[in-house]
mmCIF file of C-alpha atoms in Angstrom:
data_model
loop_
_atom_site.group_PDB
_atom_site.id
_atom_site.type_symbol
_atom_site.label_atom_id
_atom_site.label_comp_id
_atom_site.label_asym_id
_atom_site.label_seq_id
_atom_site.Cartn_x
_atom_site.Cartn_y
_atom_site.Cartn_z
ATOM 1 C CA UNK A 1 0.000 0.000 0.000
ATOM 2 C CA UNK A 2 2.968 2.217 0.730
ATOM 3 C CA UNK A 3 4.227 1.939 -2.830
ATOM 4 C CA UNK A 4 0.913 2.517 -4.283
ATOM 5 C CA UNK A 5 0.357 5.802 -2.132
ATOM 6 C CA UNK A 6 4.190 6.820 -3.119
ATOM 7 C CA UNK A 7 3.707 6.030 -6.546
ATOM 8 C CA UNK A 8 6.648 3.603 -6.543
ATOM 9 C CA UNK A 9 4.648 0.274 -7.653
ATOM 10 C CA UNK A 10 7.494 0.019 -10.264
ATOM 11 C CA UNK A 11 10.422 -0.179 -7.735
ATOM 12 C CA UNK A 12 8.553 -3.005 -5.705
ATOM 13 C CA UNK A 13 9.718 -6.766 -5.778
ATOM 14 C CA UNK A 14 6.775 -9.426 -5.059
ATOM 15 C CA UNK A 15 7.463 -12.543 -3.359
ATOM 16 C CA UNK A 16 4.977 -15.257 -4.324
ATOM 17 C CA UNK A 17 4.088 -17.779 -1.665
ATOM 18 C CA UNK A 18 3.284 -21.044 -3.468
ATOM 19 C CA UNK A 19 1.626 -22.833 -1.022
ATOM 20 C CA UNK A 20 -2.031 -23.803 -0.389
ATOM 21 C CA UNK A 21 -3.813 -20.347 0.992
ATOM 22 C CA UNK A 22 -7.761 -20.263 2.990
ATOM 23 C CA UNK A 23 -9.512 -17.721 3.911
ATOM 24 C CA UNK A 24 -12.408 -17.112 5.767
ATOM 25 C CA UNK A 25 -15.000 -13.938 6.207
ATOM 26 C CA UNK A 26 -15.709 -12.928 9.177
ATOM 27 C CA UNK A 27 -19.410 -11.000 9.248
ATOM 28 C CA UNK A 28 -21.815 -8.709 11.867
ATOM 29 C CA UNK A 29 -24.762 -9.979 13.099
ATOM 30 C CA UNK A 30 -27.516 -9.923 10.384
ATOM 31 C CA UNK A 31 -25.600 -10.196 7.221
ATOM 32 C CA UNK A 32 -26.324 -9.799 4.512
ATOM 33 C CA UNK A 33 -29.590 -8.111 5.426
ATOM 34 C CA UNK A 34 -29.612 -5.357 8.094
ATOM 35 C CA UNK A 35 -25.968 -5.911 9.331
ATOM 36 C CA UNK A 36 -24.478 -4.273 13.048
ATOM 37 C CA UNK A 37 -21.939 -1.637 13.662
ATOM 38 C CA UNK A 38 -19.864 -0.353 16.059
ATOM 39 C CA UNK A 39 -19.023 -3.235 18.063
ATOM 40 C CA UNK A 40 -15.516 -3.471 19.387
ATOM 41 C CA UNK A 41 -13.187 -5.945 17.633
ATOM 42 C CA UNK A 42 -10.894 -8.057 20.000
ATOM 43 C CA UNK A 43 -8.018 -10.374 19.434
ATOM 44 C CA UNK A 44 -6.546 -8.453 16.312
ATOM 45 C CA UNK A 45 -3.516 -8.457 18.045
ATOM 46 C CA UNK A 46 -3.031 -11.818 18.427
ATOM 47 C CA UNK A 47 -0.650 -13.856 16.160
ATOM 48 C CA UNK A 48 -0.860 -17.248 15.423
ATOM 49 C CA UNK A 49 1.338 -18.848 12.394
ATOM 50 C CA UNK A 50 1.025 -18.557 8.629
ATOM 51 C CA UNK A 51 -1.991 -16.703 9.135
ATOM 52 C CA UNK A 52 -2.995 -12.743 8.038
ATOM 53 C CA UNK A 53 -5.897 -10.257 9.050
ATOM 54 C CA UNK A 54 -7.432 -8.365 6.257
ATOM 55 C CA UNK A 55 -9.741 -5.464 6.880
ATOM 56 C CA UNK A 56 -12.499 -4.361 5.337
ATOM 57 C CA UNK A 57 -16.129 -3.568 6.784
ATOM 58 C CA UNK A 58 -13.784 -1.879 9.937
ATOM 59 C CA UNK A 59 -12.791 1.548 10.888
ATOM 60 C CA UNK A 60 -11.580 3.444 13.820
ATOM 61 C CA UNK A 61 -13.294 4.764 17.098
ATOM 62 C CA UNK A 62 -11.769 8.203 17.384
ATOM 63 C CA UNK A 63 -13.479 8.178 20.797
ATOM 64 C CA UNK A 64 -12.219 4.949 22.367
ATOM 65 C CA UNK A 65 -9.545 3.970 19.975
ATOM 66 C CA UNK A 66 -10.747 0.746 19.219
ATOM 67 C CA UNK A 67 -11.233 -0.954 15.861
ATOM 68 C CA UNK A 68 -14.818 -1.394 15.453
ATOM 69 C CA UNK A 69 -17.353 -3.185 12.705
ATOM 70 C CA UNK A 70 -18.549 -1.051 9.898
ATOM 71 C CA UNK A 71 -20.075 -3.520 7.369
ATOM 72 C CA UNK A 72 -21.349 -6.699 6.843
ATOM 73 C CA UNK A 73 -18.195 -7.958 5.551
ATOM 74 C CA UNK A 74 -15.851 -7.377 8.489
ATOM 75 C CA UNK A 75 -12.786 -9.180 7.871
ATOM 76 C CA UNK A 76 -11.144 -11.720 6.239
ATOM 77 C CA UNK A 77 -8.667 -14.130 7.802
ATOM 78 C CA UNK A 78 -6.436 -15.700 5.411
ATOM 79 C CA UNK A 79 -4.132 -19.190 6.207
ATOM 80 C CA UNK A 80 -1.490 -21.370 4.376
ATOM 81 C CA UNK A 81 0.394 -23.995 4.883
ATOM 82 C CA UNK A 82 1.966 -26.865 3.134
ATOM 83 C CA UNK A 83 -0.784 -28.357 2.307
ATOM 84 C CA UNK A 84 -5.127 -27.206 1.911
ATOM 85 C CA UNK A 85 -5.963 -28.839 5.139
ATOM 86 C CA UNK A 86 -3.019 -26.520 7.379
ATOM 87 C CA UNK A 87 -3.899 -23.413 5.590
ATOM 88 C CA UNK A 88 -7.281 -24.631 6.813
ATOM 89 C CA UNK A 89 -5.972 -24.783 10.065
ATOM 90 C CA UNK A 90 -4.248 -21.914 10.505
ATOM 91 C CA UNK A 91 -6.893 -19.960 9.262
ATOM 92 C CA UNK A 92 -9.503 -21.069 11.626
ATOM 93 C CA UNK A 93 -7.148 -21.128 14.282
ATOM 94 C CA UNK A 94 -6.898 -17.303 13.651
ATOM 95 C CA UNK A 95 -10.448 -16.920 13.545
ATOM 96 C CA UNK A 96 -10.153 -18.268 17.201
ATOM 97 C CA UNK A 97 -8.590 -15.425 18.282
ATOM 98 C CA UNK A 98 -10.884 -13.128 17.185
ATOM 99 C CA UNK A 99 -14.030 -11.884 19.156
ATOM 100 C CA UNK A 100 -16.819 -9.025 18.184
ATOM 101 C CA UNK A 101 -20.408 -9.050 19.338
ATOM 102 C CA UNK A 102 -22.585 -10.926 16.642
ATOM 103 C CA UNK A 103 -20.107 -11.983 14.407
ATOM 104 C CA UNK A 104 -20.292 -15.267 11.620
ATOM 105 C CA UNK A 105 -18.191 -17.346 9.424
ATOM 106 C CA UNK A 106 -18.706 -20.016 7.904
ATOM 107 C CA UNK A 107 -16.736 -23.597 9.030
ATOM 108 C CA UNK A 108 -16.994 -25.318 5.765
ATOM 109 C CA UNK A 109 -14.231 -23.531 3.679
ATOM 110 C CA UNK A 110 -11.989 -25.424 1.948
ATOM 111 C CA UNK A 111 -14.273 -28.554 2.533
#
């Protein structure tokens, strides 16, 4: 993102990670209808291997300083691993971690 905002997308090298990747949404309460907001996301800060956070129905509590939900689509936890079942794993054991009031995913991905 840095590179994109500095125009620099030309100077950037990509590493490709060939291994098996999951990941799993993360939703509010109600989606996809009439979705919640503004409940305080917990865990983000945990870590747990091979595994990423990616944002996207979240923003910031100027208030309180806490990430909170801001669309149906909260977040997406991604794993890998060497093969589909461990990206599976470390996926949902990433989704373990994390805690807001109402959320959803789904258990079946990668089935």
């Amino acid at each position: 993102m840095e590179s994109c905002v500095n125009g620099s997308l030309d100077k950037m090298i990509v590493k490709w990670n060939e291994n098996p990747h999951v990941g799993v949404v993360m939703t509010s309460g109600g989606y996809p209808e009439k979705y919640e907001v503004g409940n305080t996301i917990k865990g983000l800060e945990s870590e747990t291997p091979n595994s990423l956070v990616f944002h996207a129905g979240t923003t910031h509590n100027p208030n309180t300083g806490e990430i909170v939900t801001a669309g149906g689509r909260v977040l997406t936890v991604v794993g890998w691993g060497e093969s589909i079942a461990d990206a599976k794993s470390n996926a949902y054991n990433r989704v373990d971690t994390i805690y807001f009031d109402g959320f959803n995913y789904r258990t079946d991905i990668s089935d």
